[in-house]
Amino acid sequence: MFIPTVKEVPADAEVTSHKLMIRAGLIRKVASGTYTYLPLGWRSLLKIIEIVREEMNRAGAQEILVPSMQPKELWDQTGRSTDYGPTMYRLEDRHGRWNVLGPTAEEVFTTLAAGEIKSYKQLPINLYQISPKFRDEFRPRFGPIRSCEFIMKDAYSFDADNEGVDKSYKAMYDAYCRIFTRCGLEYVIVDAESGEMGGSGSHQFTVPCESGEDTIVYTENGSYAANLERAAVDALPKEESNSDISPTEDVHTPNTGSIEAVCAFLKTQPKDMIKTLVYATGDGAVAALVRGDHDLNEEKLTQALGGAHVELADEPTIEKVTRAKVGFAGPMGIADKVSKMIIDHAVAAMAVGVTGANKTDYHTKNVVPGRDFPLEGQNVVVTDIRYADDGDTYNSKKLLFKKGIEVGQVFKLGTKYSKKLRAKFLDEQGNEKPCIMGCYGIGINRILASAIELGNDDNGIIWPISIAPFEVLVTCVNQDDERVANVAENLYQRLLDAGLDVLLDDRPVRGGVKFKDADLIGMPIRVTVGAKSVAEGNVEIKLRAEPQSQKVPVEKATDKVVQLVSSLKEQLNR
Ligand code: ATP
Ligand code: MG
């Protein structure tokens, strides 16, 4: 076996799973964001793939394989060659034709459906593949958790009506629950953003753990869980203002482009400031207002604008809207300079605030929402556009926060892709309609990494049996003792005959080295064959997850191990 275990890990391995995958000889880095999977790592991925495949097939989906290299022209038709931005790899062939390396495959699957589906009688249909995906991640990190090439299971469902897509979605949702349970993961299902995908419903499957990059926002009683991009907050109560507030007053605030600088200068606090951000959308500039201590959530802003793609405006646009240098934008007098003014609830609840003056080097004090800038009107919307924060509630329940790794996501896509790529069918009445789609992704490599994040101790990995590279490790402690070596070899053969995945450590090295490696690579069941116990006619059997071992007569060892494997597996098939 090629299992190059090591003691030291490179400095770029920050999280436990990444470190252990290197130490246990599962992976090796090729370049930033790309990894070679060595025998143990690949065996585990294959087991995950098999679980995913079984559950997808059982849910009625059918496996196909589409190319990773896809004509850019398909992505031009949906506008995603632009929307996907620099995350998409592009390459030109010798004839000058442009291709992309698929970060996902909606365009190819929908085009396939467009060519093949003619009638409602062919629907529903759900197609999937398990294949490499490519994303030029801005910051590849955490090993396989965020890499530039990874294996994804991606499925696409096509239905004739909303009832159908609900059913397809539910079938995938249920299959995902079975997949992650069988892989031995604890997970939470969160209400997730789907703004840019163009759909109307989505859930993320997230494994709670410290090294996760996602934040799950939830209520203690479990009645609500959403990812931070999506998590809704209650509107804050309107602040009381006891006396009449003086008229607005411009103050000279030179060299104070940032909230902190203005606060220091005016001796005020971020929560008493109003930030005015100018965004560019397809329909012109939009002004978005949040409180100085709050962060604007672009996903929520996208939703508030009906799914429009938003991007912070460039300097010339900001200067045109505000007639001032960047850093001095304010809400007064700009409602008619922008196509929309979107105001966060918390700003509308303020009694008074400090804002930019739309005049270079000036801020305005005593700004009263509703008095000095509009809270209603044709192009004015007051809604929730900020990130949830400590102290926020939703439905009057306190919001809590924890980190997690997104391992899968299901989306309702609606007809965004089927319309653009003409995936249409004739309904019962002979009317032409676009298919209603769903898409469903699972990160195979992230399942592996998450399982290790959840299952480990100071000595190494503790695998769930379903995705362990091997179910059983037979350790021969005294390889130079022929009798012991024979018992180990025989037991190994019998376990193989019983249909188990077994690894035999028959290396000519000291017992101590073998035990260390055994803990590190972490196979769930360990059978230790040593001179002392063999002399008594026994071997020792131990679960990786438990401290104590038991002595079992050699001739009963096979049955005992078979029994242990099936009971460990059963625990994961709840
Ligand atoms: P993220 O928000 O973490 O970048 P995503 O939401 O863009 O992920 P999807 O488009 O939903 O990812 O892809 C489906 C699944 O593919 C994800 O749930 C995740 O498990 C996996 N995945 C996505 N990006 C990566 C990556 N860079 N490395 C490894 N797995 C990934
Ligand atoms: Mg996702």
Coordinates of C-alpha atoms and ligand atoms in Angstrom, one line a residue:
M1 CA 0.0 0.0 0.0
F2 CA 1.1 3.5 -0.8
I3 CA 0.2 5.3 2.5
P4 CA 2.9 8.0 2.9
T5 CA 2.1 9.2 6.5
V6 CA 4.1 12.2 7.8
K7 CA 4.6 14.0 11.0
E8 CA 4.9 17.6 9.8
V9 CA 2.4 19.5 7.8
P10 CA 3.0 22.6 5.6
A11 CA 2.1 26.0 7.1
D12 CA -0.8 26.4 4.6
A13 CA -2.7 23.5 6.2
E14 CA -4.8 25.6 8.7
V15 CA -7.7 23.4 9.6
T16 CA -7.8 19.9 11.2
S17 CA -9.1 18.0 8.2
H18 CA -6.5 19.5 5.9
K19 CA -3.7 18.7 8.3
L20 CA -4.9 15.1 8.9
M21 CA -5.4 14.4 5.2
I22 CA -1.8 15.3 4.6
R23 CA -0.5 13.5 7.7
A24 CA -2.5 10.3 7.1
G25 CA -1.3 10.2 3.4
L26 CA -4.8 10.9 1.9
I27 CA -3.8 13.8 -0.3
R28 CA -0.9 15.8 -1.6
K29 CA -0.9 19.3 -2.9
V30 CA -0.1 19.8 -6.6
A31 CA -0.7 23.6 -6.8
S32 CA -2.8 26.2 -4.9
G33 CA -6.3 24.7 -4.8
T34 CA -5.5 21.4 -6.6
Y35 CA -4.7 18.1 -4.9
T36 CA -3.8 14.5 -5.8
Y37 CA -5.9 11.9 -3.9
L38 CA -3.7 9.0 -2.9
P39 CA -5.1 5.5 -2.4
L40 CA -6.7 6.1 1.1
G41 CA -8.2 9.5 0.0
W42 CA -9.5 8.1 -3.3
R43 CA -10.9 5.0 -1.7
S44 CA -12.9 7.2 0.6
L45 CA -14.1 9.5 -2.2
L46 CA -15.2 6.4 -4.2
K47 CA -17.3 5.2 -1.2
I48 CA -18.9 8.6 -0.9
I49 CA -19.6 8.6 -4.6
E50 CA -21.2 5.2 -4.3
I51 CA -23.5 6.3 -1.5
V52 CA -24.5 9.4 -3.5
R53 CA -25.1 7.3 -6.6
E54 CA -27.3 4.7 -4.8
E55 CA -29.5 7.3 -3.2
M56 CA -29.8 9.4 -6.4
N57 CA -30.8 6.3 -8.4
R58 CA -33.2 5.3 -5.6
A59 CA -34.8 8.7 -5.8
G60 CA -35.4 8.3 -9.5
A61 CA -32.6 10.3 -10.9
Q62 CA -30.5 9.0 -13.8
E63 CA -26.7 9.3 -14.2
I64 CA -25.1 10.6 -17.3
L65 CA -21.8 12.4 -18.0
V66 CA -21.4 15.7 -19.8
P67 CA -18.2 17.3 -20.8
S68 CA -16.3 19.5 -18.3
M69 CA -15.1 21.6 -21.2
Q70 CA -18.1 23.5 -22.5
P71 CA -18.6 26.0 -25.3
K72 CA -18.6 29.5 -23.9
E73 CA -21.4 30.2 -26.3
L74 CA -23.9 28.2 -24.2
W75 CA -23.0 30.4 -21.2
D76 CA -23.4 33.5 -23.3
Q77 CA -27.0 32.5 -24.0
T78 CA -27.8 32.6 -20.3
G79 CA -25.6 35.7 -19.5
R80 CA -23.7 33.6 -17.1
S81 CA -20.4 34.0 -19.0
T82 CA -20.5 37.5 -17.6
D83 CA -22.3 36.9 -14.3
Y84 CA -20.0 34.1 -13.2
G85 CA -17.1 36.5 -13.4
P86 CA -13.5 35.6 -12.8
T87 CA -14.4 32.4 -11.0
M88 CA -14.9 30.7 -14.4
Y89 CA -11.9 29.4 -16.3
R90 CA -11.9 30.2 -20.0
L91 CA -9.7 28.7 -22.7
E92 CA -9.4 29.2 -26.4
D93 CA -8.9 26.3 -28.8
R94 CA -6.6 26.3 -31.8
H95 CA -9.5 27.5 -34.0
G96 CA -10.2 30.5 -31.8
R97 CA -13.3 29.1 -30.2
W98 CA -13.8 29.8 -26.6
N99 CA -14.6 27.2 -24.0
V100 CA -15.2 27.3 -20.3
L101 CA -14.2 24.6 -17.7
G102 CA -17.6 24.0 -16.1
P103 CA -18.0 25.3 -12.6
T104 CA -21.4 23.7 -12.8
A105 CA -23.5 22.5 -15.8
E106 CA -27.0 24.1 -16.0
E107 CA -26.4 25.2 -19.6
V108 CA -25.3 21.8 -20.9
F109 CA -28.1 19.9 -19.2
T110 CA -30.8 22.4 -20.2
T111 CA -29.5 22.4 -23.8
L112 CA -29.7 18.6 -23.8
A113 CA -33.3 18.8 -22.5
A114 CA -34.1 21.4 -25.1
G115 CA -33.1 19.0 -27.9
E116 CA -34.8 15.9 -26.5
I117 CA -37.9 16.9 -24.6
K118 CA -41.0 17.5 -26.7
S119 CA -44.0 16.5 -24.7
Y120 CA -45.3 16.6 -21.2
K121 CA -45.4 12.8 -21.5
Q122 CA -41.6 12.7 -21.2
L123 CA -41.7 14.6 -17.9
P124 CA -40.6 14.6 -15.1
I125 CA -37.0 13.8 -15.7
N126 CA -34.0 14.2 -13.4
L127 CA -30.5 13.8 -14.7
Y128 CA -27.3 13.9 -12.8
Q129 CA -23.6 13.5 -13.1
I130 CA -20.7 13.0 -10.7
S131 CA -17.7 14.8 -12.2
P132 CA -14.9 17.3 -11.7
K133 CA -15.9 21.0 -11.5
F134 CA -13.5 23.9 -11.9
R135 CA -13.7 27.2 -10.1
D136 CA -10.9 29.8 -10.0
E137 CA -11.6 30.5 -6.4
F138 CA -10.4 33.9 -5.2
R139 CA -8.9 32.3 -2.1
P140 CA -8.5 28.5 -2.3
R141 CA -8.0 27.3 1.2
F142 CA -8.6 24.6 3.8
G143 CA -7.5 21.9 1.4
P144 CA -10.3 20.1 -0.3
I145 CA -12.9 22.3 1.4
R146 CA -12.3 25.1 -1.0
S147 CA -10.3 23.9 -4.0
C148 CA -10.2 25.0 -7.6
E149 CA -10.9 21.5 -9.0
F150 CA -13.3 19.3 -7.1
I151 CA -15.8 16.5 -7.6
M152 CA -19.5 17.5 -7.6
K153 CA -22.6 15.6 -7.9
D154 CA -24.9 17.9 -9.9
A155 CA -28.5 17.0 -10.8
Y156 CA -31.1 18.9 -12.8
S157 CA -34.8 18.2 -12.8
F158 CA -37.3 19.1 -15.5
D159 CA -41.0 19.3 -14.7
A160 CA -44.2 20.3 -16.4
D161 CA -45.7 22.3 -13.5
N162 CA -45.1 23.7 -10.1
E163 CA -46.6 20.7 -8.4
G164 CA -44.1 18.5 -10.3
V165 CA -41.1 20.6 -9.3
D166 CA -42.2 20.6 -5.7
K167 CA -42.2 16.8 -5.9
S168 CA -38.8 16.6 -7.6
Y169 CA -37.4 19.0 -5.0
K170 CA -38.7 17.0 -2.1
A171 CA -37.3 13.8 -3.5
M172 CA -33.9 15.4 -3.7
Y173 CA -34.2 16.9 -0.3
D174 CA -35.0 13.5 1.2
A175 CA -32.2 11.8 -0.8
Y176 CA -29.8 14.4 0.6
C177 CA -30.9 13.6 4.1
R178 CA -30.2 9.9 3.5
I179 CA -26.9 10.6 1.8
F180 CA -25.4 12.7 4.6
T181 CA -26.8 10.4 7.3
R182 CA -25.2 7.4 5.6
C183 CA -21.9 9.3 5.3
G184 CA -22.0 9.7 9.1
L185 CA -22.3 13.5 9.1
E186 CA -24.3 15.7 11.5
Y187 CA -25.9 18.4 9.5
V188 CA -28.4 21.2 9.6
I189 CA -30.7 22.2 6.8
V190 CA -30.8 25.9 6.4
D191 CA -33.0 28.2 4.4
A192 CA -30.6 29.5 1.7
E193 CA -30.2 32.4 -0.7
S194 CA -30.9 31.7 -4.3
G195 CA -31.0 35.3 -5.7
E196 CA -28.4 34.9 -8.4
M197 CA -29.5 31.4 -9.5
G198 CA -32.8 33.0 -10.4
G199 CA -35.1 30.7 -8.4
S200 CA -37.6 30.9 -5.6
G201 CA -36.5 28.4 -3.0
S202 CA -33.4 26.8 -1.8
H203 CA -31.9 24.8 1.1
Q204 CA -28.4 24.3 2.2
F205 CA -27.1 21.2 4.0
T206 CA -24.4 22.4 6.4
V207 CA -22.1 20.5 8.7
P208 CA -21.6 22.6 11.9
C209 CA -18.0 22.9 12.8
E210 CA -15.5 25.6 13.8
S211 CA -13.5 25.6 10.5
G212 CA -16.6 26.2 8.4
E213 CA -16.7 29.4 6.3
D214 CA -20.4 29.7 6.3
T215 CA -22.4 31.1 9.2
I216 CA -25.6 29.5 10.2
V217 CA -28.1 31.8 11.9
Y218 CA -30.7 30.0 14.0
T219 CA -33.1 30.3 16.9
E220 CA -32.6 28.3 20.1
N221 CA -35.8 26.3 19.7
G222 CA -34.8 25.3 16.2
S223 CA -37.9 27.0 14.6
Y224 CA -35.6 28.9 12.3
A225 CA -32.3 28.3 10.6
A226 CA -30.9 30.2 7.6
N227 CA -27.5 31.0 6.3
L228 CA -26.1 34.5 7.0
E229 CA -26.7 35.6 3.4
R230 CA -30.4 35.0 3.9
A231 CA -31.2 35.2 7.6
A232 CA -34.0 37.6 8.2
V233 CA -34.2 40.0 11.2
D234 CA -37.1 41.7 12.9
A235 CA -37.4 45.4 12.2
L236 CA -36.1 47.4 15.2
P237 CA -38.6 49.5 17.2
K238 CA -38.8 53.1 16.2
E239 CA -36.5 55.2 18.3
E240 CA -38.2 57.7 20.4
S241 CA -37.3 61.4 20.0
N242 CA -38.5 63.5 22.9
S243 CA -38.0 67.0 21.6
D244 CA -38.2 68.6 18.2
I245 CA -35.0 68.0 16.4
S246 CA -33.2 71.0 15.0
P247 CA -32.9 71.5 11.3
T248 CA -30.1 69.7 9.5
E249 CA -26.7 71.3 9.7
D250 CA -23.7 70.7 7.4
V251 CA -20.4 70.3 9.1
H252 CA -16.9 70.6 7.6
T253 CA -15.3 67.1 8.0
P254 CA -12.1 67.2 5.9
N255 CA -10.3 63.9 5.3
T256 CA -13.0 61.7 6.9
G257 CA -13.9 59.2 4.2
S258 CA -14.6 56.4 6.6
I259 CA -17.3 55.9 9.3
E260 CA -14.6 55.5 12.0
A261 CA -12.9 58.8 11.0
V262 CA -16.2 60.7 10.9
C263 CA -17.3 59.3 14.3
A264 CA -14.0 60.3 15.9
F265 CA -14.2 63.8 14.4
L266 CA -17.8 64.4 15.3
K267 CA -17.7 62.5 18.6
T268 CA -20.5 60.3 17.6
Q269 CA -21.0 56.5 17.2
P270 CA -21.4 54.3 14.2
K271 CA -24.9 53.4 15.3
D272 CA -26.0 57.0 15.0
M273 CA -24.7 57.3 11.4
I274 CA -26.4 56.4 8.2
K275 CA -24.3 54.9 5.4
T276 CA -25.4 55.6 1.8
L277 CA -24.0 53.1 -0.7
V278 CA -24.4 53.6 -4.4
Y279 CA -24.9 50.4 -6.4
A280 CA -24.9 49.8 -10.2
T281 CA -27.6 47.6 -11.6
G282 CA -28.8 46.9 -15.1
D283 CA -31.5 49.6 -14.5
G284 CA -29.2 52.4 -13.3
A285 CA -27.8 53.5 -10.0
V286 CA -29.5 52.5 -6.7
A287 CA -28.9 54.1 -3.3
A288 CA -28.9 51.7 -0.4
L289 CA -29.0 53.0 3.2
V290 CA -27.9 51.1 6.3
R291 CA -27.0 52.1 9.8
G292 CA -23.3 52.9 10.3
D293 CA -22.7 49.9 12.5
H294 CA -24.5 47.5 10.2
D295 CA -23.3 45.7 7.1
L296 CA -25.2 45.7 3.9
N297 CA -26.1 42.3 2.6
E298 CA -25.9 42.2 -1.1
E299 CA -28.0 39.1 -1.4
K300 CA -30.8 40.8 0.4
L301 CA -30.3 43.9 -1.8
T302 CA -30.5 41.7 -4.8
Q303 CA -33.8 40.2 -3.5
A304 CA -35.2 43.7 -2.8
L305 CA -34.4 44.6 -6.4
G306 CA -36.2 41.5 -7.8
G307 CA -33.1 39.5 -8.5
A308 CA -31.2 42.1 -10.3
H309 CA -27.4 41.7 -10.4
V310 CA -25.8 44.4 -8.2
E311 CA -22.3 45.7 -7.9
L312 CA -20.9 48.7 -6.0
A313 CA -20.9 51.6 -8.4
D314 CA -17.6 53.0 -9.7
E315 CA -16.3 56.3 -8.7
P316 CA -17.6 58.3 -11.7
T317 CA -21.1 57.0 -11.1
I318 CA -21.0 57.8 -7.4
E319 CA -19.7 61.3 -8.1
K320 CA -22.4 61.8 -10.7
V321 CA -25.2 60.7 -8.3
T322 CA -23.8 62.6 -5.2
R323 CA -22.0 65.5 -6.9
A324 CA -19.2 64.9 -4.3
K325 CA -16.1 62.8 -3.9
V326 CA -16.5 59.2 -2.8
G327 CA -17.0 59.0 1.0
F328 CA -19.6 61.8 1.3
A329 CA -22.7 60.3 -0.1
G330 CA -25.9 61.0 1.8
P331 CA -29.6 60.3 1.4
M332 CA -30.8 63.9 1.2
G333 CA -31.9 65.0 -2.3
I334 CA -30.8 61.9 -4.2
A335 CA -34.1 60.0 -4.4
D336 CA -34.6 61.5 -7.9
K337 CA -31.0 61.0 -9.0
V338 CA -31.3 57.2 -8.6
S339 CA -33.6 54.6 -10.1
K340 CA -34.4 53.2 -6.6
M341 CA -33.6 54.1 -3.0
I342 CA -33.6 51.0 -0.7
I343 CA -33.6 51.8 3.0
D344 CA -32.9 49.3 5.7
H345 CA -35.6 49.0 8.4
A346 CA -33.1 49.9 11.0
V347 CA -32.4 53.3 9.3
A348 CA -36.1 54.0 9.1
A349 CA -36.3 53.3 12.9
M350 CA -33.7 55.9 13.7
A351 CA -34.9 59.2 15.3
V352 CA -32.0 61.1 13.9
G353 CA -28.6 60.5 12.4
V354 CA -25.5 61.8 10.7
T355 CA -25.1 61.3 7.0
G356 CA -22.8 62.3 4.2
A357 CA -23.7 65.8 2.8
N358 CA -23.4 65.0 -0.9
K359 CA -20.7 67.7 -0.8
T360 CA -17.0 66.9 -0.7
D361 CA -15.6 67.1 2.8
Y362 CA -19.0 67.7 4.5
H363 CA -21.4 65.6 6.6
T364 CA -24.8 66.6 7.7
K365 CA -26.1 66.4 11.3
N366 CA -29.7 66.2 12.6
V367 CA -30.9 64.2 9.7
V368 CA -34.4 62.9 10.5
P369 CA -35.6 59.9 8.3
G370 CA -38.9 60.8 6.8
R371 CA -38.4 64.5 7.4
D372 CA -35.1 65.1 5.5
F373 CA -35.3 62.2 3.1
P374 CA -38.3 60.2 2.0
L375 CA -39.3 56.8 3.6
E376 CA -41.9 56.3 1.0
G377 CA -42.6 57.2 -2.6
Q378 CA -42.6 55.7 -6.0
N379 CA -38.9 54.5 -6.0
V380 CA -38.4 54.3 -2.2
V381 CA -38.5 50.9 -0.4
V382 CA -38.0 50.3 3.3
T383 CA -37.0 46.7 3.9
D384 CA -34.4 44.3 5.4
I385 CA -31.1 44.7 3.5
R386 CA -28.5 44.1 6.3
Y387 CA -26.8 41.1 7.8
A388 CA -28.2 39.8 11.0
D389 CA -26.0 40.8 14.0
D390 CA -25.6 39.9 17.7
G391 CA -28.7 40.9 19.6
D392 CA -31.0 40.7 16.6
T393 CA -34.2 38.7 16.8
Y394 CA -36.4 37.0 14.2
N395 CA -40.1 36.5 15.0
S396 CA -39.2 37.9 18.4
K397 CA -36.7 35.0 19.1
K398 CA -33.1 35.7 19.7
L399 CA -30.8 34.8 16.8
L400 CA -27.8 32.6 17.5
F401 CA -24.8 32.1 15.2
K402 CA -22.5 29.1 14.4
K403 CA -20.0 28.2 11.8
G404 CA -20.5 25.4 9.2
I405 CA -19.3 23.8 6.0
E406 CA -21.8 23.7 3.1
V407 CA -21.8 20.2 1.8
G408 CA -24.8 20.4 -0.5
Q409 CA -27.5 22.7 -1.8
V410 CA -30.9 22.2 -3.5
F411 CA -32.5 25.0 -5.6
K412 CA -35.7 25.6 -7.4
L413 CA -34.7 27.3 -10.6
G414 CA -38.0 28.1 -12.1
T415 CA -37.8 28.8 -15.9
K416 CA -34.7 31.0 -16.0
Y417 CA -32.6 28.5 -17.9
S418 CA -35.3 26.7 -19.8
K419 CA -36.6 30.0 -21.3
K420 CA -33.2 31.2 -22.3
L421 CA -32.1 27.9 -23.7
R422 CA -35.6 27.0 -25.1
A423 CA -36.2 23.8 -23.1
K424 CA -39.9 23.7 -24.0
F425 CA -42.5 21.0 -24.2
L426 CA -46.1 20.8 -25.4
D427 CA -48.6 20.4 -22.6
E428 CA -51.8 18.3 -22.7
Q429 CA -53.6 21.1 -24.5
G430 CA -50.9 21.5 -27.0
N431 CA -49.5 24.7 -25.6
E432 CA -45.8 25.3 -25.7
K433 CA -44.3 25.8 -22.2
P434 CA -40.8 26.1 -20.7
C435 CA -39.8 23.2 -18.4
I436 CA -39.7 24.1 -14.7
M437 CA -36.3 23.2 -13.3
G438 CA -34.5 22.4 -10.1
C439 CA -30.8 21.9 -9.6
Y440 CA -29.1 20.0 -6.8
G441 CA -25.4 19.9 -5.9
I442 CA -23.2 17.9 -3.5
G443 CA -19.5 18.5 -2.9
I444 CA -18.0 15.0 -2.7
N445 CA -14.6 16.2 -1.4
R446 CA -16.3 18.4 1.2
I447 CA -18.1 15.4 2.6
L448 CA -14.7 13.7 3.1
A449 CA -13.2 16.8 4.7
S450 CA -16.3 17.4 6.9
A451 CA -16.3 13.8 8.1
I452 CA -12.7 14.3 9.3
E453 CA -13.5 17.7 10.9
L454 CA -16.2 15.9 12.9
G455 CA -14.3 12.6 13.5
N456 CA -10.8 13.0 14.9
D457 CA -8.7 13.2 18.1
D458 CA -5.2 14.1 18.9
N459 CA -3.9 10.9 17.4
G460 CA -5.6 11.1 14.1
I461 CA -8.8 10.4 12.1
I462 CA -11.9 8.6 13.4
W463 CA -13.8 7.5 10.3
P464 CA -17.5 6.8 10.0
I465 CA -17.4 3.2 8.7
S466 CA -19.4 3.9 5.6
I467 CA -16.8 6.1 4.0
A468 CA -13.6 4.8 5.7
P469 CA -11.0 3.8 3.1
F470 CA -11.0 0.4 4.8
E471 CA -13.4 -1.0 7.4
V472 CA -10.8 -3.1 9.2
L473 CA -7.1 -2.8 9.9
V474 CA -5.3 -6.0 10.9
T475 CA -2.0 -5.0 12.6
C476 CA 0.6 -7.7 12.8
V477 CA 2.8 -6.6 15.7
N478 CA 5.6 -9.1 15.4
Q479 CA 6.1 -9.5 11.7
D480 CA 9.4 -11.5 12.2
D481 CA 7.6 -14.1 14.2
E482 CA 6.4 -16.6 11.6
R483 CA 3.5 -17.9 13.8
V484 CA 2.2 -14.5 14.5
A485 CA 2.6 -13.4 10.8
N486 CA 0.6 -16.5 9.7
V487 CA -2.3 -15.8 12.1
A488 CA -2.5 -12.3 10.8
E489 CA -2.3 -13.3 7.2
N490 CA -5.0 -16.0 7.7
L491 CA -7.3 -13.7 9.5
Y492 CA -6.8 -11.1 6.8
Q493 CA -7.8 -13.6 4.1
R494 CA -10.8 -14.8 6.0
L495 CA -12.0 -11.2 6.5
L496 CA -11.6 -10.6 2.8
D497 CA -13.5 -13.8 2.1
A498 CA -16.3 -12.4 4.3
G499 CA -16.6 -9.5 2.0
L500 CA -15.0 -6.8 4.2
D501 CA -12.6 -4.1 3.2
V502 CA -9.5 -5.0 5.0
L503 CA -6.0 -3.6 5.2
L504 CA -3.1 -5.7 6.6
D505 CA -0.2 -3.9 8.2
D506 CA 2.6 -6.5 7.6
R507 CA 5.4 -3.9 7.3
P508 CA 8.7 -5.0 8.9
V509 CA 8.6 -2.1 11.4
R510 CA 8.3 -1.8 15.2
G511 CA 4.8 -2.2 16.8
G512 CA 4.9 1.3 18.1
V513 CA 5.2 2.7 14.6
K514 CA 2.3 0.6 13.5
F515 CA 0.1 1.7 16.4
K516 CA 0.8 5.3 15.7
D517 CA -0.1 5.0 12.0
A518 CA -3.2 2.9 12.9
D519 CA -4.5 5.7 15.0
L520 CA -3.5 8.3 12.4
I521 CA -5.2 6.6 9.4
G522 CA -8.1 5.8 11.7
M523 CA -9.8 2.7 10.3
P524 CA -13.0 2.0 12.4
I525 CA -12.1 -1.5 13.5
R526 CA -8.6 -2.7 14.5
V527 CA -7.5 -6.2 15.0
T528 CA -4.1 -6.5 16.7
V529 CA -2.2 -9.7 16.3
G530 CA 0.7 -9.9 18.6
A531 CA 3.0 -12.7 20.0
K532 CA 1.6 -12.5 23.5
S533 CA -2.1 -12.9 22.7
V534 CA -1.5 -15.4 19.9
A535 CA 0.3 -17.6 22.5
E536 CA -3.0 -17.5 24.4
G537 CA -4.9 -18.3 21.2
N538 CA -6.4 -14.7 21.0
V539 CA -6.3 -11.6 19.0
E540 CA -7.3 -8.1 20.3
I541 CA -10.2 -6.2 18.7
K542 CA -10.7 -2.5 19.2
L543 CA -12.9 0.2 17.8
R544 CA -11.0 3.3 16.8
A545 CA -13.6 5.5 18.5
E546 CA -13.4 3.7 21.9
P547 CA -10.5 3.3 24.3
Q548 CA -10.8 -0.3 25.4
S549 CA -10.0 -3.4 23.4
Q550 CA -11.2 -7.0 23.9
K551 CA -9.6 -10.3 23.5
V552 CA -11.3 -12.7 21.1
P553 CA -10.2 -16.3 20.3
V554 CA -8.5 -16.5 16.9
E555 CA -11.2 -18.8 15.5
K556 CA -14.0 -16.4 16.6
A557 CA -12.3 -13.3 15.3
T558 CA -13.8 -13.3 11.8
D559 CA -17.4 -13.6 13.1
K560 CA -16.8 -10.9 15.7
V561 CA -15.4 -8.5 13.2
V562 CA -18.2 -9.1 10.7
Q563 CA -20.7 -8.5 13.4
L564 CA -19.0 -5.3 14.5
V565 CA -18.9 -4.0 10.9
S566 CA -22.6 -4.6 10.4
S567 CA -23.6 -3.0 13.7
L568 CA -21.5 0.1 12.9
K569 CA -23.1 0.3 9.5
E570 CA -26.5 -0.1 11.0
Q571 CA -26.0 2.9 13.2
L572 CA -25.5 5.0 10.1
N573 CA -28.6 3.7 8.3
R574 CA -31.1 5.3 10.7
Ligands
ATP1 P1 -19.5 28.2 -1.7 O1 -20.6 29.2 -1.3 O2 -18.9 27.4 -0.5 O3 -18.5 28.8 -2.6 P2 -21.4 27.4 -3.6 O4 -22.6 27.7 -2.9 O5 -20.9 28.3 -4.6 O6 -20.2 27.1 -2.5 P3 -22.7 25.4 -5.2 O7 -22.6 26.1 -6.5 O8 -23.9 25.3 -4.4 O9 -21.5 25.9 -4.3 O10 -22.0 23.9 -5.5 C1 -22.6 22.7 -4.9 C2 -21.6 22.1 -3.9 O11 -20.3 22.0 -4.4 C3 -21.5 22.9 -2.6 O12 -22.5 22.7 -1.8 C4 -20.1 22.4 -2.1 O13 -20.3 21.3 -1.3 C5 -19.4 22.1 -3.3 N1 -18.3 23.1 -3.6 C6 -18.6 24.3 -4.1 N2 -17.4 25.0 -4.3 C7 -16.4 24.2 -3.9 C8 -15.0 24.3 -3.8 N3 -14.4 25.4 -4.2 N4 -14.3 23.2 -3.4 C9 -14.9 22.1 -3.0 N5 -16.3 22.0 -3.0 C10 -17.0 23.0 -3.5
MG2 MG -24.1 26.5 -2.6

